[in-house]
């Protein structure tokens, strides 16, 4: 995608700003939930931009917001073209960013591991050896 092409990186930053501003102030679709633009990646030839976003809420909110973004893509693209001044306005594709869901899943797994570690430590605290306290032979025992 944008690799290390400085023009693509600058354009991605500008598209990020324009799209976030549009979603905040100009797009009034009731299906659009609380959407946050997380990243924009522009191809090296500046012809296409992938816009990554998150939606606060459940699966229904994510689905409704995806439909709203799809229907608003033309308006958003026109504004991107107007505000960036590039000769050919890149096409926009919106992608739901799965990072928050992945982070929540990892946090839950870490909490479960910590709970199990605490339980194991509690059980080990009161444990006693199955045999003698010192099961090894010593030369002075004989």
JSON list of C-alpha atoms in Angstrom, two decimals:
[
{"chain": "A", "resi": 1, "resn": "UNK", "atom": "CA", "xyz": [0.00, 0.00, 0.00]},
{"chain": "A", "resi": 2, "resn": "UNK", "atom": "CA", "xyz": [1.53, 3.33, 1.06]},
{"chain": "A", "resi": 3, "resn": "UNK", "atom": "CA", "xyz": [4.95, 1.75, 1.81]},
{"chain": "A", "resi": 4, "resn": "UNK", "atom": "CA", "xyz": [7.45, 4.57, 2.26]},
{"chain": "A", "resi": 5, "resn": "UNK", "atom": "CA", "xyz": [6.22, 6.82, -0.57]},
{"chain": "A", "resi": 6, "resn": "UNK", "atom": "CA", "xyz": [6.18, 10.30, 1.05]},
{"chain": "A", "resi": 7, "resn": "UNK", "atom": "CA", "xyz": [3.41, 11.61, -1.24]},
{"chain": "A", "resi": 8, "resn": "UNK", "atom": "CA", "xyz": [1.20, 8.61, -0.47]},
{"chain": "A", "resi": 9, "resn": "UNK", "atom": "CA", "xyz": [1.82, 9.05, 3.27]},
{"chain": "A", "resi": 10, "resn": "UNK", "atom": "CA", "xyz": [0.96, 12.77, 3.13]},
{"chain": "A", "resi": 11, "resn": "UNK", "atom": "CA", "xyz": [-2.15, 12.08, 1.08]},
{"chain": "A", "resi": 12, "resn": "UNK", "atom": "CA", "xyz": [-3.21, 9.32, 3.50]},
{"chain": "A", "resi": 13, "resn": "UNK", "atom": "CA", "xyz": [-2.88, 11.73, 6.44]},
{"chain": "A", "resi": 14, "resn": "UNK", "atom": "CA", "xyz": [-4.93, 14.37, 4.61]},
{"chain": "A", "resi": 15, "resn": "UNK", "atom": "CA", "xyz": [-7.62, 11.85, 3.61]},
{"chain": "A", "resi": 16, "resn": "UNK", "atom": "CA", "xyz": [-7.76, 10.70, 7.24]},
{"chain": "A", "resi": 17, "resn": "UNK", "atom": "CA", "xyz": [-8.45, 14.28, 8.36]},
{"chain": "A", "resi": 18, "resn": "UNK", "atom": "CA", "xyz": [-11.05, 14.96, 5.65]},
{"chain": "A", "resi": 19, "resn": "UNK", "atom": "CA", "xyz": [-12.96, 11.71, 6.19]},
{"chain": "A", "resi": 20, "resn": "UNK", "atom": "CA", "xyz": [-12.98, 12.11, 9.99]},
{"chain": "A", "resi": 21, "resn": "UNK", "atom": "CA", "xyz": [-14.23, 15.70, 9.61]},
{"chain": "A", "resi": 22, "resn": "UNK", "atom": "CA", "xyz": [-16.92, 14.64, 7.13]},
{"chain": "A", "resi": 23, "resn": "UNK", "atom": "CA", "xyz": [-18.18, 11.85, 9.38]},
{"chain": "A", "resi": 24, "resn": "UNK", "atom": "CA", "xyz": [-18.23, 14.21, 12.33]},
{"chain": "A", "resi": 25, "resn": "UNK", "atom": "CA", "xyz": [-19.95, 17.20, 10.72]},
{"chain": "A", "resi": 26, "resn": "UNK", "atom": "CA", "xyz": [-21.42, 16.57, 7.26]},
{"chain": "A", "resi": 27, "resn": "UNK", "atom": "CA", "xyz": [-22.71, 12.99, 7.01]},
{"chain": "A", "resi": 28, "resn": "UNK", "atom": "CA", "xyz": [-26.08, 12.93, 8.77]},
{"chain": "A", "resi": 29, "resn": "UNK", "atom": "CA", "xyz": [-27.14, 9.35, 7.97]},
{"chain": "A", "resi": 30, "resn": "UNK", "atom": "CA", "xyz": [-29.07, 7.98, 10.98]},
{"chain": "A", "resi": 31, "resn": "UNK", "atom": "CA", "xyz": [-27.55, 4.54, 10.34]},
{"chain": "A", "resi": 32, "resn": "UNK", "atom": "CA", "xyz": [-24.07, 5.92, 10.97]},
{"chain": "A", "resi": 33, "resn": "UNK", "atom": "CA", "xyz": [-23.00, 5.05, 14.50]},
{"chain": "A", "resi": 34, "resn": "UNK", "atom": "CA", "xyz": [-20.11, 6.45, 16.49]},
{"chain": "A", "resi": 35, "resn": "UNK", "atom": "CA", "xyz": [-17.41, 5.86, 13.84]},
{"chain": "A", "resi": 36, "resn": "UNK", "atom": "CA", "xyz": [-13.70, 6.53, 14.36]},
{"chain": "A", "resi": 37, "resn": "UNK", "atom": "CA", "xyz": [-11.27, 6.52, 11.44]},
{"chain": "A", "resi": 38, "resn": "UNK", "atom": "CA", "xyz": [-8.25, 4.52, 12.63]},
{"chain": "A", "resi": 39, "resn": "UNK", "atom": "CA", "xyz": [-6.02, 4.44, 9.55]},
{"chain": "A", "resi": 40, "resn": "UNK", "atom": "CA", "xyz": [-5.84, 5.33, 5.86]},
{"chain": "A", "resi": 41, "resn": "UNK", "atom": "CA", "xyz": [-3.52, 3.59, 3.40]},
{"chain": "A", "resi": 42, "resn": "UNK", "atom": "CA", "xyz": [-2.97, 4.96, -0.08]},
{"chain": "A", "resi": 43, "resn": "UNK", "atom": "CA", "xyz": [-1.45, 2.98, -2.94]},
{"chain": "A", "resi": 44, "resn": "UNK", "atom": "CA", "xyz": [1.89, 4.18, -4.31]},
{"chain": "A", "resi": 45, "resn": "UNK", "atom": "CA", "xyz": [0.23, 5.42, -7.51]},
{"chain": "A", "resi": 46, "resn": "UNK", "atom": "CA", "xyz": [-2.22, 7.49, -5.38]},
{"chain": "A", "resi": 47, "resn": "UNK", "atom": "CA", "xyz": [-5.20, 5.89, -7.16]},
{"chain": "A", "resi": 48, "resn": "UNK", "atom": "CA", "xyz": [-6.81, 4.06, -4.24]},
{"chain": "A", "resi": 49, "resn": "UNK", "atom": "CA", "xyz": [-7.26, 4.65, -0.51]},
{"chain": "A", "resi": 50, "resn": "UNK", "atom": "CA", "xyz": [-8.31, 2.06, 2.05]},
{"chain": "A", "resi": 51, "resn": "UNK", "atom": "CA", "xyz": [-10.00, 3.73, 5.02]},
{"chain": "A", "resi": 52, "resn": "UNK", "atom": "CA", "xyz": [-10.05, 1.68, 8.24]},
{"chain": "A", "resi": 53, "resn": "UNK", "atom": "CA", "xyz": [-12.60, 2.50, 10.92]},
{"chain": "A", "resi": 54, "resn": "UNK", "atom": "CA", "xyz": [-14.09, 1.25, 14.16]},
{"chain": "A", "resi": 55, "resn": "UNK", "atom": "CA", "xyz": [-17.67, 1.52, 15.38]},
{"chain": "A", "resi": 56, "resn": "UNK", "atom": "CA", "xyz": [-18.71, 1.80, 19.00]},
{"chain": "A", "resi": 57, "resn": "UNK", "atom": "CA", "xyz": [-21.48, -0.71, 19.65]},
{"chain": "A", "resi": 58, "resn": "UNK", "atom": "CA", "xyz": [-22.67, -4.16, 18.73]},
{"chain": "A", "resi": 59, "resn": "UNK", "atom": "CA", "xyz": [-22.74, -6.08, 15.45]},
{"chain": "A", "resi": 60, "resn": "UNK", "atom": "CA", "xyz": [-25.94, -4.32, 14.34]},
{"chain": "A", "resi": 61, "resn": "UNK", "atom": "CA", "xyz": [-24.30, -0.91, 14.81]},
{"chain": "A", "resi": 62, "resn": "UNK", "atom": "CA", "xyz": [-21.26, -2.06, 12.81]},
{"chain": "A", "resi": 63, "resn": "UNK", "atom": "CA", "xyz": [-23.45, -3.37, 10.00]},
{"chain": "A", "resi": 64, "resn": "UNK", "atom": "CA", "xyz": [-25.62, -0.24, 9.85]},
{"chain": "A", "resi": 65, "resn": "UNK", "atom": "CA", "xyz": [-22.54, 1.99, 9.85]},
{"chain": "A", "resi": 66, "resn": "UNK", "atom": "CA", "xyz": [-20.97, -0.05, 7.02]},
{"chain": "A", "resi": 67, "resn": "UNK", "atom": "CA", "xyz": [-24.12, 0.46, 4.91]},
{"chain": "A", "resi": 68, "resn": "UNK", "atom": "CA", "xyz": [-24.13, 4.20, 5.72]},
{"chain": "A", "resi": 69, "resn": "UNK", "atom": "CA", "xyz": [-20.45, 4.56, 4.79]},
{"chain": "A", "resi": 70, "resn": "UNK", "atom": "CA", "xyz": [-21.05, 2.68, 1.54]},
{"chain": "A", "resi": 71, "resn": "UNK", "atom": "CA", "xyz": [-23.88, 5.03, 0.58]},
{"chain": "A", "resi": 72, "resn": "UNK", "atom": "CA", "xyz": [-21.85, 8.14, 1.54]},
{"chain": "A", "resi": 73, "resn": "UNK", "atom": "CA", "xyz": [-18.66, 7.09, -0.28]},
{"chain": "A", "resi": 74, "resn": "UNK", "atom": "CA", "xyz": [-19.35, 9.29, -3.32]},
{"chain": "A", "resi": 75, "resn": "UNK", "atom": "CA", "xyz": [-19.95, 12.43, -1.25]},
{"chain": "A", "resi": 76, "resn": "UNK", "atom": "CA", "xyz": [-16.88, 11.74, 0.89]},
{"chain": "A", "resi": 77, "resn": "UNK", "atom": "CA", "xyz": [-14.73, 11.08, -2.19]},
{"chain": "A", "resi": 78, "resn": "UNK", "atom": "CA", "xyz": [-15.87, 14.36, -3.78]},
{"chain": "A", "resi": 79, "resn": "UNK", "atom": "CA", "xyz": [-14.89, 16.25, -0.65]},
{"chain": "A", "resi": 80, "resn": "UNK", "atom": "CA", "xyz": [-11.54, 14.43, -0.50]},
{"chain": "A", "resi": 81, "resn": "UNK", "atom": "CA", "xyz": [-10.89, 15.53, -4.08]},
{"chain": "A", "resi": 82, "resn": "UNK", "atom": "CA", "xyz": [-11.89, 19.11, -3.34]},
{"chain": "A", "resi": 83, "resn": "UNK", "atom": "CA", "xyz": [-9.75, 19.40, -0.20]},
{"chain": "A", "resi": 84, "resn": "UNK", "atom": "CA", "xyz": [-6.64, 17.53, -1.36]},
{"chain": "A", "resi": 85, "resn": "UNK", "atom": "CA", "xyz": [-6.31, 19.07, -4.81]},
{"chain": "A", "resi": 86, "resn": "UNK", "atom": "CA", "xyz": [-4.81, 15.96, -6.39]},
{"chain": "A", "resi": 87, "resn": "UNK", "atom": "CA", "xyz": [-5.28, 15.56, -10.13]},
{"chain": "A", "resi": 88, "resn": "UNK", "atom": "CA", "xyz": [-7.13, 12.24, -9.80]},
{"chain": "A", "resi": 89, "resn": "UNK", "atom": "CA", "xyz": [-9.10, 11.69, -6.62]},
{"chain": "A", "resi": 90, "resn": "UNK", "atom": "CA", "xyz": [-8.35, 8.22, -5.26]},
{"chain": "A", "resi": 91, "resn": "UNK", "atom": "CA", "xyz": [-11.17, 5.72, -4.96]},
{"chain": "A", "resi": 92, "resn": "UNK", "atom": "CA", "xyz": [-12.15, 5.01, -1.35]},
{"chain": "A", "resi": 93, "resn": "UNK", "atom": "CA", "xyz": [-12.88, 1.65, 0.21]},
{"chain": "A", "resi": 94, "resn": "UNK", "atom": "CA", "xyz": [-14.00, 1.42, 3.84]},
{"chain": "A", "resi": 95, "resn": "UNK", "atom": "CA", "xyz": [-12.87, -1.51, 6.00]},
{"chain": "A", "resi": 96, "resn": "UNK", "atom": "CA", "xyz": [-14.00, -2.33, 9.52]},
{"chain": "A", "resi": 97, "resn": "UNK", "atom": "CA", "xyz": [-10.88, -2.38, 11.67]},
{"chain": "A", "resi": 98, "resn": "UNK", "atom": "CA", "xyz": [-10.85, -5.52, 13.84]},
{"chain": "A", "resi": 99, "resn": "UNK", "atom": "CA", "xyz": [-8.15, -4.24, 16.23]},
{"chain": "A", "resi": 100, "resn": "UNK", "atom": "CA", "xyz": [-10.55, -3.33, 19.10]},
{"chain": "A", "resi": 101, "resn": "UNK", "atom": "CA", "xyz": [-12.27, -6.72, 18.97]},
{"chain": "A", "resi": 102, "resn": "UNK", "atom": "CA", "xyz": [-8.90, -8.49, 18.91]},
{"chain": "A", "resi": 103, "resn": "UNK", "atom": "CA", "xyz": [-7.67, -6.38, 21.83]},
{"chain": "A", "resi": 104, "resn": "UNK", "atom": "CA", "xyz": [-10.82, -7.14, 23.83]},
{"chain": "A", "resi": 105, "resn": "UNK", "atom": "CA", "xyz": [-10.40, -10.86, 23.13]},
{"chain": "A", "resi": 106, "resn": "UNK", "atom": "CA", "xyz": [-6.74, -10.76, 24.23]},
{"chain": "A", "resi": 107, "resn": "UNK", "atom": "CA", "xyz": [-7.63, -8.79, 27.37]},
{"chain": "A", "resi": 108, "resn": "UNK", "atom": "CA", "xyz": [-10.27, -11.38, 28.26]},
{"chain": "A", "resi": 109, "resn": "UNK", "atom": "CA", "xyz": [-7.77, -14.21, 27.72]},
{"chain": "A", "resi": 110, "resn": "UNK", "atom": "CA", "xyz": [-5.18, -12.47, 29.92]},
{"chain": "A", "resi": 111, "resn": "UNK", "atom": "CA", "xyz": [-7.79, -11.92, 32.66]},
{"chain": "A", "resi": 112, "resn": "UNK", "atom": "CA", "xyz": [-8.71, -15.62, 32.54]},
{"chain": "A", "resi": 113, "resn": "UNK", "atom": "CA", "xyz": [-5.03, -16.64, 32.73]},
{"chain": "A", "resi": 114, "resn": "UNK", "atom": "CA", "xyz": [-4.49, -14.34, 35.73]},
{"chain": "A", "resi": 115, "resn": "UNK", "atom": "CA", "xyz": [-7.59, -15.79, 37.44]},
{"chain": "A", "resi": 116, "resn": "UNK", "atom": "CA", "xyz": [-6.33, -19.35, 36.91]},
{"chain": "A", "resi": 117, "resn": "UNK", "atom": "CA", "xyz": [-2.83, -18.44, 38.14]},
{"chain": "A", "resi": 118, "resn": "UNK", "atom": "CA", "xyz": [-4.33, -16.94, 41.32]},
{"chain": "A", "resi": 119, "resn": "UNK", "atom": "CA", "xyz": [-6.44, -20.05, 41.87]},
{"chain": "A", "resi": 120, "resn": "UNK", "atom": "CA", "xyz": [-3.41, -22.31, 41.38]},
{"chain": "A", "resi": 121, "resn": "UNK", "atom": "CA", "xyz": [-1.34, -20.20, 43.80]},
{"chain": "A", "resi": 122, "resn": "UNK", "atom": "CA", "xyz": [-4.16, -20.40, 46.39]},
{"chain": "A", "resi": 123, "resn": "UNK", "atom": "CA", "xyz": [-4.31, -24.20, 46.04]},
{"chain": "A", "resi": 124, "resn": "UNK", "atom": "CA", "xyz": [-0.51, -24.54, 46.25]},
{"chain": "A", "resi": 125, "resn": "UNK", "atom": "CA", "xyz": [-0.37, -22.41, 49.40]},
{"chain": "A", "resi": 126, "resn": "UNK", "atom": "CA", "xyz": [-2.17, -25.05, 51.49]},
{"chain": "A", "resi": 127, "resn": "UNK", "atom": "CA", "xyz": [-0.66, -28.08, 49.76]},
{"chain": "A", "resi": 128, "resn": "UNK", "atom": "CA", "xyz": [1.55, -30.62, 51.51]},
{"chain": "A", "resi": 129, "resn": "UNK", "atom": "CA", "xyz": [3.91, -33.14, 49.90]},
{"chain": "A", "resi": 130, "resn": "UNK", "atom": "CA", "xyz": [2.38, -36.56, 49.14]},
{"chain": "A", "resi": 131, "resn": "UNK", "atom": "CA", "xyz": [5.15, -38.51, 50.87]},
{"chain": "A", "resi": 132, "resn": "UNK", "atom": "CA", "xyz": [7.73, -37.59, 53.47]},
{"chain": "A", "resi": 133, "resn": "UNK", "atom": "CA", "xyz": [8.83, -33.97, 53.71]},
{"chain": "A", "resi": 134, "resn": "UNK", "atom": "CA", "xyz": [12.34, -34.99, 52.56]},
{"chain": "A", "resi": 135, "resn": "UNK", "atom": "CA", "xyz": [12.09, -38.06, 50.31]},
{"chain": "A", "resi": 136, "resn": "UNK", "atom": "CA", "xyz": [15.86, -38.41, 49.67]},
{"chain": "A", "resi": 137, "resn": "UNK", "atom": "CA", "xyz": [18.20, -40.89, 51.39]},
{"chain": "A", "resi": 138, "resn": "UNK", "atom": "CA", "xyz": [20.95, -39.46, 53.50]},
{"chain": "A", "resi": 139, "resn": "UNK", "atom": "CA", "xyz": [24.17, -41.34, 54.41]},
{"chain": "A", "resi": 140, "resn": "UNK", "atom": "CA", "xyz": [23.66, -40.83, 58.17]},
{"chain": "A", "resi": 141, "resn": "UNK", "atom": "CA", "xyz": [20.24, -42.59, 58.10]},
{"chain": "A", "resi": 142, "resn": "UNK", "atom": "CA", "xyz": [21.80, -46.07, 58.00]}
]
